[in-house]
PDB file of C-alpha atoms and ligand atoms in Angstrom:
ATOM      1  CA  MET A  98     -10.586   2.137  16.145  1.00 41.00           C
ATOM      2  CA  SER A  99      -9.655   0.557  12.581  1.00 44.00           C
ATOM      3  CA  GLY A 100      -9.479  -3.327  13.050  1.00 42.00           C
ATOM      4  CA  GLY A 101     -10.338  -6.073  15.747  1.00 45.00           C
ATOM      5  CA  LYS A 102      -7.968  -7.837  17.544  1.00 53.00           C
ATOM      6  CA  HIS A 103      -7.845 -10.484  14.529  1.00 66.00           C
ATOM      7  CA  ILE A 104      -6.436  -8.158  12.021  1.00 87.00           C
ATOM      8  CA  THR A 105      -2.604  -9.377  10.667  1.00 94.00           C
ATOM      9  CA  PRO A 106      -0.837  -5.746  10.408  1.00 97.00           C
ATOM     10  CA  VAL A 107       0.654  -5.611   6.981  1.00 98.00           C
ATOM     11  CA  VAL A 108       3.921  -4.222   5.327  1.00 98.00           C
ATOM     12  CA  ILE A 109       4.085  -3.052   2.153  1.00 98.00           C
ATOM     13  CA  ALA A 110       7.095  -2.535   0.516  1.00 98.00           C
ATOM     14  CA  ASN A 111       7.961   0.195  -2.009  1.00 98.00           C
ATOM     15  CA  TRP A 112      10.777  -0.340  -3.789  1.00 98.00           C
ATOM     16  CA  LYS A 113      10.113   2.119  -6.647  1.00 98.00           C
ATOM     17  CA  MET A 114      12.946   2.546  -9.230  1.00 98.00           C
ATOM     18  CA  GLN A 115      15.691   2.065  -6.966  1.00 98.00           C
ATOM     19  CA  LEU A 116      16.501  -1.652  -7.570  1.00 98.00           C
ATOM     20  CA  GLY A 117      17.819  -3.100 -11.015  1.00 98.00           C
ATOM     21  CA  VAL A 118      16.624  -7.115 -11.800  1.00 98.00           C
ATOM     22  CA  ARG A 119      19.985  -8.129 -10.135  1.00 98.00           C
ATOM     23  CA  ASP A 120      19.540  -6.433  -6.972  1.00 98.00           C
ATOM     24  CA  THR A 121      16.382  -7.350  -6.584  1.00 98.00           C
ATOM     25  CA  ALA A 122      16.914 -11.007  -6.635  1.00 98.00           C
ATOM     26  CA  VAL A 123      19.967 -10.452  -4.520  1.00 98.00           C
ATOM     27  CA  ARG A 124      17.412  -8.292  -1.778  1.00 98.00           C
ATOM     28  CA  LEU A 125      14.871 -11.005  -2.284  1.00 98.00           C
ATOM     29  CA  ALA A 126      17.004 -14.400  -1.732  1.00 97.00           C
ATOM     30  CA  ILE A 127      17.918 -12.286   1.931  1.00 98.00           C
ATOM     31  CA  LEU A 128      14.790 -11.578   2.826  1.00 97.00           C
ATOM     32  CA  ARG A 129      13.199 -14.881   2.317  1.00 97.00           C
ATOM     33  CA  ALA A 130      15.769 -16.235   4.425  1.00 96.00           C
ATOM     34  CA  LYS A 131      15.273 -13.963   7.096  1.00 96.00           C
ATOM     35  CA  LEU A 132      11.849 -14.669   7.043  1.00 96.00           C
ATOM     36  CA  LYS A 133      11.743 -18.604   7.367  1.00 94.00           C
ATOM     37  CA  ASN A 134      10.911 -19.131  10.498  1.00 92.00           C
ATOM     38  CA  PHE A 135       9.148 -15.619  10.555  1.00 94.00           C
ATOM     39  CA  GLY A 136       5.564 -16.928  11.590  1.00 90.00           C
ATOM     40  CA  HIS A 137       2.321 -15.004   9.751  1.00 92.00           C
ATOM     41  CA  GLN A 138       1.317 -12.706  12.662  1.00 93.00           C
ATOM     42  CA  VAL A 139       2.245 -10.044  10.063  1.00 97.00           C
ATOM     43  CA  LYS A 140       1.406 -10.172   6.167  1.00 97.00           C
ATOM     44  CA  VAL A 141       4.810  -8.857   3.665  1.00 98.00           C
ATOM     45  CA  VAL A 142       3.962  -7.574   0.432  1.00 98.00           C
ATOM     46  CA  VAL A 143       7.399  -6.629  -1.667  1.00 98.00           C
ATOM     47  CA  CYS A 144       6.707  -4.214  -4.785  1.00 98.00           C
ATOM     48  CA  PRO A 145       9.442  -4.491  -7.047  1.00 98.00           C
ATOM     49  CA  SER A 146       9.748  -2.244 -10.565  1.00 98.00           C
ATOM     50  CA  TYR A 147       7.812  -4.058 -13.048  1.00 98.00           C
ATOM     51  CA  MET A 148      11.180  -5.605 -15.160  1.00 98.00           C
ATOM     52  CA  SER A 149      12.028  -7.628 -11.782  1.00 98.00           C
ATOM     53  CA  LEU A 150       8.644  -8.936 -12.072  1.00 98.00           C
ATOM     54  CA  MET A 151       9.196 -12.491 -13.287  1.00 98.00           C
ATOM     55  CA  GLU A 152      12.583 -13.062 -11.132  1.00 98.00           C
ATOM     56  CA  ALA A 153      11.070 -11.875  -7.689  1.00 98.00           C
ATOM     57  CA  LYS A 154       8.050 -14.231  -8.512  1.00 98.00           C
ATOM     58  CA  LYS A 155      10.875 -17.378  -8.702  1.00 97.00           C
ATOM     59  CA  MET A 156      12.672 -16.527  -6.220  1.00 95.00           C
ATOM     60  CA  LEU A 157       9.584 -15.678  -3.747  1.00 96.00           C
ATOM     61  CA  ARG A 158       8.054 -19.345  -4.862  1.00 95.00           C
ATOM     62  CA  ASN A 159       7.148 -20.741  -1.719  1.00 93.00           C
ATOM     63  CA  SER A 160       7.962 -18.146   0.832  1.00 95.00           C
ATOM     64  CA  LYS A 161       5.558 -16.045   2.884  1.00 92.00           C
ATOM     65  CA  ILE A 162       6.390 -12.672   1.110  1.00 97.00           C
ATOM     66  CA  GLN A 163       4.045 -11.638  -1.410  1.00 98.00           C
ATOM     67  CA  LEU A 164       4.426 -10.008  -4.452  1.00 98.00           C
ATOM     68  CA  GLY A 165       3.078  -6.458  -5.509  1.00 98.00           C
ATOM     69  CA  ALA A 166       3.299  -4.018  -8.992  1.00 98.00           C
ATOM     70  CA  GLN A 167       3.211  -0.327  -8.198  1.00 98.00           C
ATOM     71  CA  ASP A 168       0.645  -0.068 -10.694  1.00 98.00           C
ATOM     72  CA  VAL A 169      -1.415  -1.493 -13.360  1.00 98.00           C
ATOM     73  CA  PHE A 170      -3.167  -0.519 -16.297  1.00 98.00           C
ATOM     74  CA  TRP A 171      -7.423  -0.099 -16.920  1.00 98.00           C
ATOM     75  CA  ASP A 172      -7.362  -2.249 -20.003  1.00 98.00           C
ATOM     76  CA  GLU A 173      -6.383  -5.570 -20.495  1.00 98.00           C
ATOM     77  CA  LYS A 174      -5.072  -5.406 -23.396  1.00 98.00           C
ATOM     78  CA  GLY A 175      -4.723  -3.175 -26.993  1.00 98.00           C
ATOM     79  CA  ALA A 176      -2.781  -0.322 -28.195  1.00 98.00           C
ATOM     80  CA  TYR A 177      -1.209   1.095 -24.888  1.00 98.00           C
ATOM     81  CA  THR A 178       2.189   1.542 -25.511  1.00 98.00           C
ATOM     82  CA  GLY A 179       4.095   0.689 -22.599  1.00 97.00           C
ATOM     83  CA  GLU A 180       1.214  -0.233 -20.276  1.00 98.00           C
ATOM     84  CA  VAL A 181       1.105  -3.311 -18.042  1.00 98.00           C
ATOM     85  CA  SER A 182      -1.841  -5.206 -18.258  1.00 98.00           C
ATOM     86  CA  PRO A 183      -3.575  -6.672 -14.904  1.00 98.00           C
ATOM     87  CA  LEU A 184      -3.604 -10.147 -16.505  1.00 98.00           C
ATOM     88  CA  THR A 185       0.551  -9.780 -17.442  1.00 98.00           C
ATOM     89  CA  LEU A 186       0.225  -9.104 -13.716  1.00 98.00           C
ATOM     90  CA  LEU A 187      -1.293 -11.792 -12.893  1.00 98.00           C
ATOM     91  CA  GLU A 188       1.405 -13.852 -14.900  1.00 98.00           C
ATOM     92  CA  ALA A 189       3.994 -12.979 -12.936  1.00 98.00           C
ATOM     93  CA  GLY A 190       2.100 -13.752  -9.767  1.00 98.00           C
ATOM     94  CA  VAL A 191       1.411 -10.384  -8.149  1.00 98.00           C
ATOM     95  CA  GLY A 192      -1.420 -10.045  -5.591  1.00 98.00           C
ATOM     96  CA  TYR A 193      -1.701  -6.562  -5.256  1.00 98.00           C
ATOM     97  CA  VAL A 194      -1.327  -3.136  -6.669  1.00 98.00           C
ATOM     98  CA  LEU A 195       0.223   0.228  -5.491  1.00 98.00           C
ATOM     99  CA  LEU A 196      -2.560   2.699  -7.170  1.00 98.00           C
ATOM    100  CA  GLY A 197      -2.212   6.398  -7.267  1.00 98.00           C
ATOM    101  CA  HIS A 198       0.651   7.204  -5.785  1.00 98.00           C
ATOM    102  CA  SER A 199       1.692  10.513  -5.556  1.00 98.00           C
ATOM    103  CA  GLU A 200       5.066   9.953  -7.360  1.00 98.00           C
ATOM    104  CA  ARG A 201       2.601   8.721 -10.545  1.00 98.00           C
ATOM    105  CA  ARG A 202       0.067  12.164  -9.748  1.00 97.00           C
ATOM    106  CA  GLN A 203       3.026  14.225  -9.240  1.00 96.00           C
ATOM    107  CA  TYR A 204       5.088  12.950 -12.456  1.00 97.00           C
ATOM    108  CA  LEU A 205       2.865  11.126 -14.546  1.00 97.00           C
ATOM    109  CA  GLY A 206      -0.102  13.017 -14.510  1.00 97.00           C
ATOM    110  CA  GLU A 207      -2.171  10.798 -13.170  1.00 97.00           C
ATOM    111  CA  THR A 208      -5.486  11.876 -12.309  1.00 97.00           C
ATOM    112  CA  ASP A 209      -7.704  10.683  -9.616  1.00 97.00           C
ATOM    113  CA  VAL A 210     -10.107   9.671 -13.183  1.00 97.00           C
ATOM    114  CA  MET A 211      -7.193   7.331 -14.093  1.00 97.00           C
ATOM    115  CA  VAL A 212      -6.933   5.950 -10.335  1.00 98.00           C
ATOM    116  CA  ALA A 213     -10.182   5.191 -10.234  1.00 97.00           C
ATOM    117  CA  ARG A 214      -9.961   2.714 -13.545  1.00 98.00           C
ATOM    118  CA  LYS A 215      -7.459   1.118 -12.755  1.00 98.00           C
ATOM    119  CA  ILE A 216      -8.573   0.600  -8.760  1.00 97.00           C
ATOM    120  CA  ILE A 217     -11.832  -0.938 -11.268  1.00 97.00           C
ATOM    121  CA  SER A 218      -9.410  -2.888 -13.666  1.00 97.00           C
ATOM    122  CA  ALA A 219      -7.179  -4.409 -10.009  1.00 97.00           C
ATOM    123  CA  LEU A 220     -10.885  -5.482  -8.242  1.00 96.00           C
ATOM    124  CA  SER A 221     -12.330  -7.469 -11.518  1.00 96.00           C
ATOM    125  CA  HIS A 222      -8.811  -9.144 -11.817  1.00 97.00           C
ATOM    126  CA  ASN A 223      -8.418 -10.263  -7.696  1.00 96.00           C
ATOM    127  CA  LEU A 224      -5.514  -7.520  -7.793  1.00 97.00           C
ATOM    128  CA  MET A 225      -5.817  -6.285  -3.985  1.00 97.00           C
ATOM    129  CA  PRO A 226      -5.548  -2.192  -4.547  1.00 98.00           C
ATOM    130  CA  VAL A 227      -3.532  -0.237  -2.483  1.00 98.00           C
ATOM    131  CA  ILE A 228      -5.137   3.551  -2.865  1.00 98.00           C
ATOM    132  CA  CYS A 229      -2.502   5.971  -1.997  1.00 98.00           C
ATOM    133  CA  VAL A 230      -4.027   8.944  -0.777  1.00 98.00           C
ATOM    134  CA  GLY A 231      -2.358  12.313   1.217  1.00 98.00           C
ATOM    135  CA  GLU A 232      -1.966  15.900   0.786  1.00 98.00           C
ATOM    136  CA  THR A 233       0.859  18.471   0.051  1.00 97.00           C
ATOM    137  CA  ALA A 234       2.372  20.192   2.540  1.00 97.00           C
ATOM    138  CA  HIS A 235       0.818  23.674   1.092  1.00 98.00           C
ATOM    139  CA  GLU A 236      -2.347  22.121   0.797  1.00 98.00           C
ATOM    140  CA  ARG A 237      -1.593  20.848   4.637  1.00 98.00           C
ATOM    141  CA  ASN A 238      -0.833  24.288   5.709  1.00 98.00           C
ATOM    142  CA  ASP A 239      -4.088  25.953   4.040  1.00 98.00           C
ATOM    143  CA  GLY A 240      -5.612  23.297   6.293  1.00 98.00           C
ATOM    144  CA  LEU A 241      -7.273  21.647   2.990  1.00 98.00           C
ATOM    145  CA  GLN A 242      -5.727  17.918   4.176  1.00 98.00           C
ATOM    146  CA  GLU A 243      -9.304  16.207   5.154  1.00 98.00           C
ATOM    147  CA  THR A 244     -11.099  18.362   1.595  1.00 98.00           C
ATOM    148  CA  VAL A 245      -8.134  16.301  -0.612  1.00 98.00           C
ATOM    149  CA  VAL A 246      -8.050  12.947   1.363  1.00 98.00           C
ATOM    150  CA  ARG A 247     -12.259  13.386   1.097  1.00 98.00           C
ATOM    151  CA  ARG A 248     -11.700  14.396  -2.770  1.00 98.00           C
ATOM    152  CA  GLN A 249      -9.739  11.018  -3.418  1.00 98.00           C
ATOM    153  CA  LEU A 250     -11.310   8.884  -1.706  1.00 97.00           C
ATOM    154  CA  SER A 251     -14.611   9.388  -3.174  1.00 96.00           C
ATOM    155  CA  ASN A 252     -13.455   9.972  -6.595  1.00 97.00           C
ATOM    156  CA  ALA A 253     -11.226   6.365  -6.145  1.00 96.00           C
ATOM    157  CA  LEU A 254     -14.230   4.621  -5.215  1.00 95.00           C
ATOM    158  CA  ARG A 255     -17.010   6.399  -6.763  1.00 92.00           C
ATOM    159  CA  SER A 256     -17.279   3.797  -9.320  1.00 90.00           C
ATOM    160  CA  ALA A 257     -15.573   0.779  -7.543  1.00 93.00           C
ATOM    161  CA  PRO A 258     -17.333  -2.094  -6.928  1.00 91.00           C
ATOM    162  CA  PRO A 259     -19.908  -2.643  -3.932  1.00 90.00           C
ATOM    163  CA  PRO A 260     -16.984  -3.973  -0.785  1.00 92.00           C
ATOM    164  CA  SER A 261     -17.055  -7.775  -1.338  1.00 90.00           C
ATOM    165  CA  LEU A 262     -15.848 -10.462   1.480  1.00 88.00           C
ATOM    166  CA  ASN A 263     -13.294 -11.919  -0.248  1.00 87.00           C
ATOM    167  CA  ARG A 264     -10.909  -9.223  -0.884  1.00 91.00           C
ATOM    168  CA  THR A 265      -9.750  -6.305   1.035  1.00 95.00           C
ATOM    169  CA  VAL A 266      -8.998  -2.898  -0.659  1.00 97.00           C
ATOM    170  CA  TYR A 267      -6.076  -1.293   1.063  1.00 98.00           C
ATOM    171  CA  LEU A 268      -6.051   2.643   1.522  1.00 98.00           C
ATOM    172  CA  ALA A 269      -2.489   3.899   2.208  1.00 98.00           C
ATOM    173  CA  TYR A 270      -2.029   7.806   3.750  1.00 98.00           C
ATOM    174  CA  GLU A 271       0.975   9.282   2.100  1.00 98.00           C
ATOM    175  CA  PRO A 272       0.927  12.871   3.345  1.00 98.00           C
ATOM    176  CA  ILE A 273       3.605  13.960   0.630  1.00 98.00           C
ATOM    177  CA  TRP A 274       5.447  15.829   2.897  1.00 98.00           C
ATOM    178  CA  ALA A 275       6.534  12.911   4.728  1.00 98.00           C
ATOM    179  CA  ILE A 276       7.233  10.677   1.656  1.00 97.00           C
ATOM    180  CA  GLY A 277      10.951  10.615   1.378  1.00 96.00           C
ATOM    181  CA  SER A 278      11.091  13.376   3.648  1.00 95.00           C
ATOM    182  CA  GLY A 279      12.532  11.378   6.763  1.00 94.00           C
ATOM    183  CA  GLU A 280       9.881  13.195   8.629  1.00 94.00           C
ATOM    184  CA  PRO A 281       6.647  11.275   9.122  1.00 97.00           C
ATOM    185  CA  ALA A 282       4.212  12.737   9.804  1.00 98.00           C
ATOM    186  CA  PRO A 283       3.457  13.566  14.102  1.00 98.00           C
ATOM    187  CA  ALA A 284       1.700  10.269  15.004  1.00 97.00           C
ATOM    188  CA  ASP A 285      -1.388  12.537  16.654  1.00 97.00           C
ATOM    189  CA  LEU A 286      -1.730  14.022  13.492  1.00 98.00           C
ATOM    190  CA  ALA A 287      -1.210  11.012  10.921  1.00 98.00           C
ATOM    191  CA  ASP A 288      -4.253   9.299  13.447  1.00 98.00           C
ATOM    192  CA  ASP A 289      -6.543  11.666  13.067  1.00 98.00           C
ATOM    193  CA  MET A 290      -6.320  11.482   9.281  1.00 98.00           C
ATOM    194  CA  ARG A 291      -6.698   7.482   9.952  1.00 98.00           C
ATOM    195  CA  VAL A 292     -10.045   8.339  11.544  1.00 98.00           C
ATOM    196  CA  PHE A 293     -11.385  10.447   9.283  1.00 98.00           C
ATOM    197  CA  ILE A 294     -10.874   8.047   6.396  1.00 98.00           C
ATOM    198  CA  ARG A 295     -12.274   5.585   8.358  1.00 98.00           C
ATOM    199  CA  GLN A 296     -15.182   7.658   9.096  1.00 98.00           C
ATOM    200  CA  THR A 297     -15.911   8.593   5.086  1.00 97.00           C
ATOM    201  CA  LEU A 298     -15.533   4.583   4.311  1.00 97.00           C
ATOM    202  CA  ILE A 299     -18.094   3.881   6.961  1.00 97.00           C
ATOM    203  CA  ASP A 300     -19.962   7.062   5.719  1.00 96.00           C
ATOM    204  CA  ARG A 301     -20.275   5.878   2.628  1.00 96.00           C
ATOM    205  CA  TYR A 302     -20.741   1.861   2.851  1.00 95.00           C
ATOM    206  CA  SER A 303     -21.432   0.881   7.149  1.00 95.00           C
ATOM    207  CA  LEU A 304     -19.432  -0.112   9.943  1.00 96.00           C
ATOM    208  CA  PRO A 305     -19.144  -4.206   9.338  1.00 95.00           C
ATOM    209  CA  LEU A 306     -18.276  -3.799   6.063  1.00 96.00           C
ATOM    210  CA  VAL A 307     -15.732  -1.235   6.570  1.00 96.00           C
ATOM    211  CA  THR A 308     -14.194  -3.411   8.975  1.00 95.00           C
ATOM    212  CA  ARG A 309     -14.322  -6.368   6.775  1.00 95.00           C
ATOM    213  CA  CYS A 310     -13.067  -5.430   3.338  1.00 96.00           C
ATOM    214  CA  PHE A 311     -10.659  -2.192   4.345  1.00 97.00           C
ATOM    215  CA  ARG A 312      -7.200  -1.828   5.701  1.00 98.00           C
ATOM    216  CA  ILE A 313      -5.495   1.486   6.504  1.00 98.00           C
ATOM    217  CA  LEU A 314      -1.946   1.868   6.135  1.00 98.00           C
ATOM    218  CA  TYR A 315       0.224   4.890   6.811  1.00 98.00           C
ATOM    219  CA  GLY A 316       3.499   5.818   4.757  1.00 98.00           C
ATOM    220  CA  GLY A 317       5.505   8.003   4.678  1.00 98.00           C
ATOM    221  CA  SER A 318       9.028   8.084   6.031  1.00 98.00           C
ATOM    222  CA  VAL A 319       8.172   5.424   8.374  1.00 98.00           C
ATOM    223  CA  ASN A 320      10.994   2.954   9.517  1.00 98.00           C
ATOM    224  CA  ALA A 321      11.744   0.989  12.719  1.00 97.00           C
ATOM    225  CA  ASP A 322      11.951   3.490  15.412  1.00 97.00           C
ATOM    226  CA  ASN A 323       8.574   5.048  14.223  1.00 98.00           C
ATOM    227  CA  VAL A 324       6.264   2.365  12.629  1.00 98.00           C
ATOM    228  CA  CYS A 325       4.687   1.324  16.041  1.00 97.00           C
ATOM    229  CA  ASP A 326       3.715   5.076  16.490  1.00 97.00           C
ATOM    230  CA  TYR A 327       1.340   4.193  13.548  1.00 98.00           C
ATOM    231  CA  ILE A 328       0.743   0.195  13.234  1.00 97.00           C
ATOM    232  CA  ARG A 329      -1.113  -1.043  17.065  1.00 92.00           C
ATOM    233  CA  PRO A 330      -3.721  -2.747  17.622  1.00 91.00           C
ATOM    234  CA  GLY A 331      -6.465   0.328  17.674  1.00 93.00           C
ATOM    235  CA  GLY A 332      -4.421   2.202  15.117  1.00 97.00           C
ATOM    236  CA  TYR A 333      -2.859   1.547  11.473  1.00 98.00           C
ATOM    237  CA  ASP A 334      -3.408  -1.822   9.928  1.00 98.00           C
ATOM    238  CA  GLY A 335      -0.176  -1.920   8.269  1.00 98.00           C
ATOM    239  CA  ALA A 336       2.546   0.460   6.458  1.00 98.00           C
ATOM    240  CA  LEU A 337       3.756   1.302   3.087  1.00 98.00           C
ATOM    241  CA  VAL A 338       7.521   1.668   3.924  1.00 98.00           C
ATOM    242  CA  GLY A 339      10.023   3.181   0.937  1.00 98.00           C
ATOM    243  CA  THR A 340      13.707   3.961   1.576  1.00 98.00           C
ATOM    244  CA  ALA A 341      13.742   1.686   4.952  1.00 98.00           C
ATOM    245  CA  SER A 342      12.242  -1.239   2.947  1.00 98.00           C
ATOM    246  CA  LEU A 343      15.081  -0.746   0.397  1.00 98.00           C
ATOM    247  CA  GLU A 344      17.943  -3.142   2.743  1.00 98.00           C
ATOM    248  CA  PRO A 345      16.788  -6.230   3.679  1.00 98.00           C
ATOM    249  CA  SER A 346      18.285  -6.022   7.553  1.00 97.00           C
ATOM    250  CA  ASN A 347      16.130  -2.432   8.245  1.00 97.00           C
ATOM    251  CA  PHE A 348      13.085  -3.982   6.644  1.00 98.00           C
ATOM    252  CA  TYR A 349      13.552  -7.634   8.686  1.00 98.00           C
ATOM    253  CA  THR A 350      13.973  -4.763  11.601  1.00 98.00           C
ATOM    254  CA  ILE A 351      10.727  -3.439  10.912  1.00 98.00           C
ATOM    255  CA  LEU A 352       8.565  -6.322  10.380  1.00 98.00           C
ATOM    256  CA  THR A 353      10.030  -7.879  13.923  1.00 97.00           C
ATOM    257  CA  THR A 354       9.066  -4.449  15.946  1.00 97.00           C
ATOM    258  CA  ILE A 355       5.671  -4.996  14.513  1.00 96.00           C
ATOM    259  CA  ARG A 356       5.581  -8.959  15.426  1.00 95.00           C
ATOM    260  CA  LYS A 357       6.518  -7.745  19.090  1.00 93.00           C
ATOM    261  CA  LYS A 358       3.912  -5.140  19.192  1.00 90.00           C
ATOM    262  CA  PHE A 359       1.483  -7.540  18.164  1.00 87.00           C
ATOM    263  CA  ASN A 360       2.204 -10.164  20.304  1.00 80.00           C
TER     264      ASN A 360
HETATM  265  P1  PGA B 627       9.240   6.211   2.299  1.00 56.70           P
HETATM  266  O1  PGA B 627       8.612   6.439   1.239  1.00 56.70           O
HETATM  267  O2  PGA B 627       9.315   5.528   2.974  1.00 56.70           O
HETATM  268  O3  PGA B 627      10.458   6.432   1.343  1.00 56.70           O
HETATM  269  O4  PGA B 627       9.006   7.984   2.624  1.00 56.70           O
HETATM  270  C1  PGA B 627       6.879   5.811   0.905  1.00 56.70           C
HETATM  271  C2  PGA B 627       5.901   5.123   0.087  1.00 56.70           C
HETATM  272  O5  PGA B 627       6.193   6.477  -1.063  1.00 56.70           O
HETATM  273  O6  PGA B 627       5.653   4.734  -0.098  1.00 56.70           O
END
């Protein structure tokens, strides 16, 4: 079981490079209005593009929706053309950062070593890392999914500071073949990986620390119809949602579906 009855499920919207600043603001305004009386049973995080963060911060002032970024750099300051400092993210009101998303690994050459440095940066600035792991279709066909995820996890956590009760580390299992494909991982297979990830963490840190300091999320073609195959008491603690988070009404349906499940 990945959590007790007190765990609040979390849903993180990854808006990737899909929306400009204006569109981001429009959608956040709609979402904010929809969630006005939603309560606190589900934690909601939205990760717009970097350029939209300052506007998003304004839009989300005094709302329950929290702000995440899609990446962060490992240093605070310096000659790093095009990168964004954790300090700048803090100025933008960011509380979460996606790290090691497969699209960054695949298209931008992000390695386990780079991801590990970013995790240290995030944790030392009190940005909650959402560390993405997952295998390709090819690796799964070869039965290598656990080897790949174990390697990604151990490289990610090797030099990270020890778990601490005042911060949460999120691990998102996102099988690459399920991302943006409309073909989510079958629930039993996703659950096997959840158990595997949890056990790998327990072997490293101990059960009480894992229960208190880690949350495990599923991502990859999540929508309102399938989200409760993954997020349920005793299952995944949350979801990382791309496509189905872009339309506020779809995203809202996902949130209400989960709220019902946990009530
Ligand atoms: P998807 O994206 O929901 O469109 O599959 C998920 C992700 O990449 O985080």
